[in-house]
XYZ file of C-alpha atoms in Angstrom:
394
model
C 0.111 -0.125 0.059
C 1.536 3.616 -1.023
C 2.311 5.831 1.577
C 1.763 8.810 -0.506
C -0.103 9.401 -3.759
C -0.719 12.161 -6.405
C -3.749 11.680 -8.661
C -4.024 13.565 -11.989
C -7.479 13.985 -13.641
C -7.498 15.787 -17.006
C -10.475 16.920 -18.883
C -10.407 16.020 -22.765
C -14.181 16.406 -23.387
C -15.640 18.386 -26.311
C -16.236 21.539 -24.133
C -12.570 21.767 -23.506
C -11.845 22.220 -27.163
C -11.601 25.833 -27.137
C -10.005 26.011 -23.602
C -7.024 24.056 -24.941
C -6.657 26.080 -27.911
C -4.796 28.886 -25.878
C -2.169 29.642 -28.519
C -3.574 30.672 -31.698
C -0.514 30.854 -33.352
C -0.322 27.119 -33.150
C -2.661 24.529 -34.419
C -5.216 23.865 -31.992
C -4.963 20.278 -31.819
C -1.130 20.732 -30.927
C -1.855 22.609 -28.120
C -4.774 20.325 -26.887
C -2.316 17.379 -26.781
C 0.698 19.424 -25.424
C -1.498 20.668 -22.503
C -2.256 16.829 -21.641
C 1.593 15.735 -21.065
C 2.883 19.165 -19.967
C 0.608 19.530 -17.227
C 1.737 15.868 -16.049
C 5.098 16.417 -16.660
C 5.083 19.652 -14.396
C 3.513 17.871 -11.577
C 5.946 14.917 -11.846
C 9.287 16.834 -12.279
C 10.179 17.298 -8.828
C 9.052 14.091 -7.471
C 11.201 12.435 -10.339
C 14.209 14.381 -9.160
C 13.476 13.753 -5.352
C 11.533 10.141 -5.113
C 10.349 8.881 -2.027
C 9.766 5.311 -0.652
C 6.281 4.152 -1.510
C 5.381 7.220 -3.737
C 2.982 6.779 -6.477
C 1.173 8.569 -8.995
C -1.867 7.820 -11.429
C -3.315 9.768 -14.332
C -6.667 9.725 -15.703
C -8.110 11.591 -18.832
C -11.826 11.552 -19.066
C -14.277 12.729 -22.044
C -13.457 10.096 -24.873
C -15.892 9.546 -27.767
C -16.375 5.784 -27.245
C -18.576 3.816 -24.677
C -15.557 3.808 -22.446
C -15.269 7.300 -21.412
C -12.148 7.227 -19.317
C -8.781 5.907 -19.603
C -5.559 5.411 -17.725
C -3.172 7.983 -19.458
C -0.179 6.074 -18.643
C -1.616 2.807 -19.724
C -2.465 4.592 -23.134
C 0.952 5.885 -23.785
C 2.319 2.487 -22.935
C -0.255 1.091 -25.591
C 1.087 3.686 -28.031
C 4.767 3.054 -27.285
C 4.424 -0.439 -28.120
C 2.444 0.277 -31.557
C 4.938 2.639 -32.254
C 7.821 0.030 -31.674
C 5.804 -2.609 -33.856
C 5.617 -0.199 -36.689
C 9.328 0.757 -36.542
C 10.643 -2.578 -36.983
C 11.930 -4.061 -40.315
C 12.383 -0.413 -41.945
C 15.047 -1.184 -44.984
C 17.243 1.744 -46.043
C 16.134 1.428 -49.600
C 12.431 1.102 -50.180
C 12.673 0.485 -53.684
C 15.205 -2.506 -53.436
C 13.128 -4.304 -50.656
C 10.148 -3.955 -52.535
C 11.533 -5.254 -55.573
C 12.844 -8.086 -53.933
C 9.474 -8.949 -52.050
C 7.842 -8.625 -55.361
C 9.961 -10.945 -57.394
C 10.038 -13.398 -54.835
C 6.026 -13.538 -54.540
C 5.987 -13.800 -58.412
C 4.727 -10.079 -58.830
C 7.584 -8.175 -60.730
C 4.569 -6.301 -62.621
C 4.365 -4.412 -59.279
C 7.734 -3.020 -59.188
C 7.148 -0.455 -62.148
C 4.149 1.044 -60.541
C 5.809 1.208 -57.174
C 8.971 3.040 -58.360
C 6.569 5.397 -60.605
C 4.079 6.222 -58.177
C 6.020 6.101 -54.534
C 8.900 7.832 -53.166
C 11.917 5.665 -51.743
C 10.820 6.437 -48.326
C 7.202 5.379 -48.874
C 8.191 2.144 -50.589
C 10.112 1.334 -47.341
C 7.035 2.259 -45.369
C 5.047 0.008 -47.659
C 7.433 -2.981 -47.316
C 7.476 -2.665 -43.352
C 3.632 -2.884 -43.249
C 3.444 -5.912 -45.748
C 6.027 -7.785 -43.971
C 4.596 -7.022 -40.564
C 0.970 -8.394 -41.608
C 1.413 -11.114 -44.048
C 2.713 -14.648 -43.714
C 4.963 -16.298 -45.885
C 3.964 -18.069 -48.756
C 0.921 -17.748 -51.224
C 0.410 -15.647 -54.012
C 1.233 -12.093 -53.940
C -0.070 -9.351 -56.256
C -0.332 -5.217 -56.598
C -3.888 -5.968 -54.952
C -1.792 -6.678 -51.699
C -0.040 -3.325 -51.998
C -3.468 -1.602 -52.277
C -5.010 -3.293 -49.613
C -1.947 -2.529 -47.284
C -1.846 1.119 -48.315
C -5.476 1.360 -47.065
C -4.379 0.865 -43.414
C -1.730 3.309 -43.543
C -2.287 7.043 -42.117
C -0.937 9.066 -45.152
C -3.397 10.874 -46.922
C -1.134 10.303 -50.379
C -1.325 6.726 -49.879
C -5.200 6.690 -49.598
C -5.301 8.715 -52.655
C -3.129 6.218 -54.675
C -5.534 3.350 -53.809
C -7.586 4.285 -56.659
C -4.961 4.086 -59.067
C -3.681 0.918 -57.697
C -7.168 -0.742 -58.469
C -6.975 0.383 -62.069
C -3.698 -1.402 -62.559
C -4.978 -4.913 -60.777
C -6.589 -7.197 -63.429
C -9.452 -9.206 -62.252
C -7.304 -12.780 -62.616
C -4.669 -11.075 -60.321
C -7.057 -10.228 -57.781
C -8.786 -13.552 -57.801
C -5.305 -15.117 -57.401
C -4.372 -12.683 -54.462
C -7.679 -13.543 -52.620
C -7.387 -17.100 -52.587
C -3.790 -16.658 -51.003
C -3.350 -17.372 -47.018
C -1.030 -14.069 -47.292
C -4.020 -12.043 -48.468
C -6.487 -13.452 -46.239
C -4.242 -12.929 -43.088
C -3.579 -9.506 -44.078
C -7.021 -8.512 -44.784
C -8.028 -9.952 -41.351
C -5.256 -7.940 -39.422
C -6.300 -4.876 -41.432
C -9.926 -5.033 -40.833
C -8.979 -5.766 -36.866
C -6.920 -2.611 -36.911
C -9.476 -0.368 -38.068
C -12.512 -1.800 -36.211
C -14.200 -0.131 -33.461
C -14.399 -2.970 -31.476
C -10.761 -3.478 -31.256
C -10.443 0.264 -30.022
C -13.079 -0.455 -27.332
C -11.573 -3.409 -26.235
C -8.380 -1.662 -26.003
C -9.629 1.412 -23.899
C -11.775 -0.833 -21.965
C -8.587 -2.586 -20.562
C -7.351 0.664 -19.549
C -10.548 2.314 -18.158
C -9.470 2.031 -14.610
C -6.231 4.116 -13.303
C -3.356 2.152 -11.863
C -1.005 3.714 -9.507
C 2.630 3.444 -10.268
C 5.853 4.563 -8.933
C 6.966 8.091 -9.612
C 10.418 7.183 -11.061
C 8.587 4.806 -13.231
C 6.051 7.120 -14.767
C 9.214 9.802 -15.184
C 11.309 7.075 -17.206
C 8.361 6.223 -19.334
C 7.756 9.739 -20.411
C 11.347 10.257 -21.082
C 11.573 7.321 -23.163
C 8.506 8.319 -25.040
C 9.547 12.010 -25.780
C 13.051 11.454 -26.246
C 12.737 9.583 -29.269
C 13.459 11.134 -32.514
C 10.983 11.595 -35.260
C 12.257 9.929 -38.283
C 10.628 12.959 -40.349
C 12.280 15.639 -38.192
C 15.433 14.492 -36.062
C 15.456 17.907 -34.253
C 11.832 18.343 -33.575
C 10.620 20.305 -30.656
C 8.945 18.750 -27.562
C 5.519 20.241 -28.872
C 6.050 18.285 -32.317
C 6.910 14.963 -30.424
C 3.834 15.100 -27.921
C 1.573 16.051 -31.061
C 3.222 12.743 -32.704
C 2.896 10.660 -29.898
C -0.851 11.588 -29.176
C -2.166 11.503 -32.751
C -3.475 8.230 -32.625
C -6.030 8.993 -29.974
C -7.123 12.519 -31.386
C -10.178 10.945 -33.051
C -11.219 9.551 -29.689
C -11.263 12.620 -27.533
C -13.567 15.628 -27.379
C -16.790 13.553 -26.185
C -18.987 14.255 -23.266
C -17.806 14.993 -19.641
C -18.114 12.147 -17.302
C -16.574 13.841 -14.352
C -18.241 11.976 -11.769
C -16.885 8.848 -13.352
C -13.458 10.010 -13.291
C -13.580 11.031 -9.614
C -15.299 7.703 -8.357
C -12.127 6.008 -10.196
C -9.810 8.326 -8.154
C -11.915 7.680 -4.916
C -11.026 4.008 -5.236
C -7.410 4.814 -5.641
C -6.986 6.879 -2.642
C -8.606 4.043 -0.447
C -5.257 2.282 -1.026
C -3.206 4.980 0.491
C -2.186 5.621 3.768
C -0.739 8.991 4.064
C -0.687 12.063 1.668
C -3.176 12.180 -0.791
C -3.235 14.860 -3.489
C -5.759 15.217 -6.210
C -5.186 17.594 -9.300
C -8.179 18.219 -11.692
C -7.834 19.965 -14.851
C -11.147 20.746 -16.541
C -13.855 23.529 -17.272
C -16.326 22.111 -14.402
C -19.116 21.294 -16.563
C -19.782 17.832 -15.655
C -22.368 15.514 -17.943
C -22.943 12.648 -15.623
C -24.177 14.244 -12.483
C -23.082 16.606 -9.877
C -19.448 15.885 -8.839
C -19.757 17.733 -5.435
C -21.047 14.490 -3.528
C -17.943 12.791 -4.765
C -15.594 15.593 -3.978
C -16.937 15.448 -0.438
C -16.419 11.822 -0.196
C -12.613 12.685 -1.245
C -12.399 15.038 1.479
C -13.474 12.766 4.082
C -10.613 10.488 2.951
C -8.275 13.698 3.655
C -7.281 14.254 -0.127
C -5.982 17.515 -1.047
C -8.197 18.463 -4.114
C -6.239 20.902 -6.231
C -8.451 22.412 -9.223
C -7.750 24.325 -12.267
C -10.382 25.906 -14.355
C -8.944 26.019 -17.894
C -10.603 28.794 -20.178
C -9.677 30.660 -23.488
C -11.554 33.748 -22.015
C -9.523 36.695 -20.680
C -8.568 36.576 -16.917
C -7.758 39.843 -15.012
C -5.163 38.313 -12.981
C -4.730 34.685 -13.252
C -1.792 34.552 -10.969
C -4.148 35.084 -7.805
C -5.715 32.530 -5.385
C -9.175 33.308 -3.630
C -10.645 32.315 -0.394
C -14.424 33.550 -1.211
C -15.933 33.176 -4.846
C -15.622 36.102 -6.970
C -19.035 38.211 -6.968
C -18.567 39.070 -10.884
C -19.251 35.246 -11.524
C -22.456 34.772 -12.757
C -24.539 31.733 -11.582
C -23.370 28.522 -10.690
C -21.322 27.552 -13.823
C -18.362 24.927 -14.218
C -15.817 27.724 -12.571
C -17.939 27.769 -9.461
C -18.229 23.970 -9.323
C -14.360 23.486 -9.154
C -13.870 26.256 -6.780
C -16.092 24.798 -4.378
C -14.718 21.185 -4.794
C -11.164 22.661 -4.015
C -9.665 22.310 -0.490
C -8.696 25.104 1.692
C -5.107 26.001 2.918
C -3.604 28.521 5.419
C -1.356 30.949 3.575
C 1.417 30.423 5.856
C 1.578 26.615 4.538
C 4.704 26.006 2.816
C 3.261 25.385 -0.737
C 1.185 28.607 -0.735
C 3.935 30.433 0.817
C 6.160 29.734 -2.049
C 3.622 31.635 -4.604
C 4.488 34.830 -2.644
C 8.051 34.626 -3.865
C 6.421 33.981 -7.623
C 4.472 37.206 -7.210
C 1.281 35.503 -6.833
C -1.528 37.435 -5.074
C -2.923 36.018 -1.999
C -6.440 36.859 -0.269
C -6.284 38.881 2.887
C -8.630 36.363 4.707
C -5.391 34.201 5.676
C -6.603 31.162 3.899
C -6.721 30.058 0.156
C -8.718 27.858 -1.875
C -6.599 25.442 -3.901
C -7.949 26.454 -7.127
C -6.645 28.336 -10.091
C -8.159 30.320 -13.121
C -6.241 29.835 -15.994
C -6.025 31.001 -19.706
C -2.416 30.023 -20.221
C -0.572 26.587 -19.974
C 2.281 28.576 -18.385
C 0.223 29.520 -15.413
C -1.119 25.956 -15.187
C 2.188 24.699 -15.299
C 3.944 27.096 -12.731
C 0.975 26.580 -10.294
C 1.671 22.691 -10.482
C 5.257 22.859 -10.058
C 5.105 25.475 -6.884
C 2.078 23.973 -5.180
C 0.981 20.688 -6.095
C 4.471 19.065 -6.531
C 5.153 20.380 -2.814
C 1.852 19.238 -1.214
C 3.034 15.718 -0.814
C 6.128 16.762 1.153
C 4.111 18.496 4.048
């Protein structure tokens, strides 16, 4: 049983789309995916440097489009890492030579000319990797195998070329290919790869978060983000994060099941004997009920709840903590919900006092809510690094 645990709950629902698009000079999808990991990294940074015995962390994202609405972020990253490693095997230096040898070996020399005319050397290498990864040895091989393999590749160029491939494949050649074990095996794998059922099964295995040692998570993130992208060896962290999370983009921006995510967090903290800290990044608009009751259960478990209201709207002074709700807030919206869920702490408490050194404004009441409004990821990361990472050491 862990002595200390930090939980991170990140909202990736549809209502957060504009909030994550904070930097209008960049593509919005880059900012959304960057926010998911940079927030997590900011929280883990200090723990990874100063690891403690039996200290663990879990992270959930909620708001997926599938029937499985929540997911263990670290489990998903591990899955993406495995997929990437599988796809990175058997990449030949010269795609033309590799595909020529493969086509000749399987009695399809007619495919060589088409490949050289329509694919770049790098694209031919990618095609070779996918064909050898998804087909079995033996059986007839034809240009239709090229076509069906290209259908599962992400590049739009591959998709556009599929029609041209169809024009080059004779009916006799297609019939021979469809009778081969290699073709049937490739077709099955391609269908499984693209099926919603497979995606649902993968996500369902990751639905419940799992606590991991802080150092293990830090190593995982380092491993994922330090790998050079084949297309851009000098790529920035933004590019790496975008590439890493690209496969999950079609499955985010759904509804906002905050209550479900908080119930998972409650179960996790029951396994902790000492310090419990939960960080929630959201716009507070829950679609599966009122999260206050669950937040109260977390408080009864002595969980310190830190909430961040992320918005694309203007905030007069984001580097300010409050003790009472701002009277300018209208109605009981998501911001008010997150504010009421957050824990209170005396301003003399070490994590809060550190904010003064960073020129943050604290309320005169002598106590502050662990709630921050942010329209910049820099504010979120600064708050996490100063406050969240220090709460577990007090």
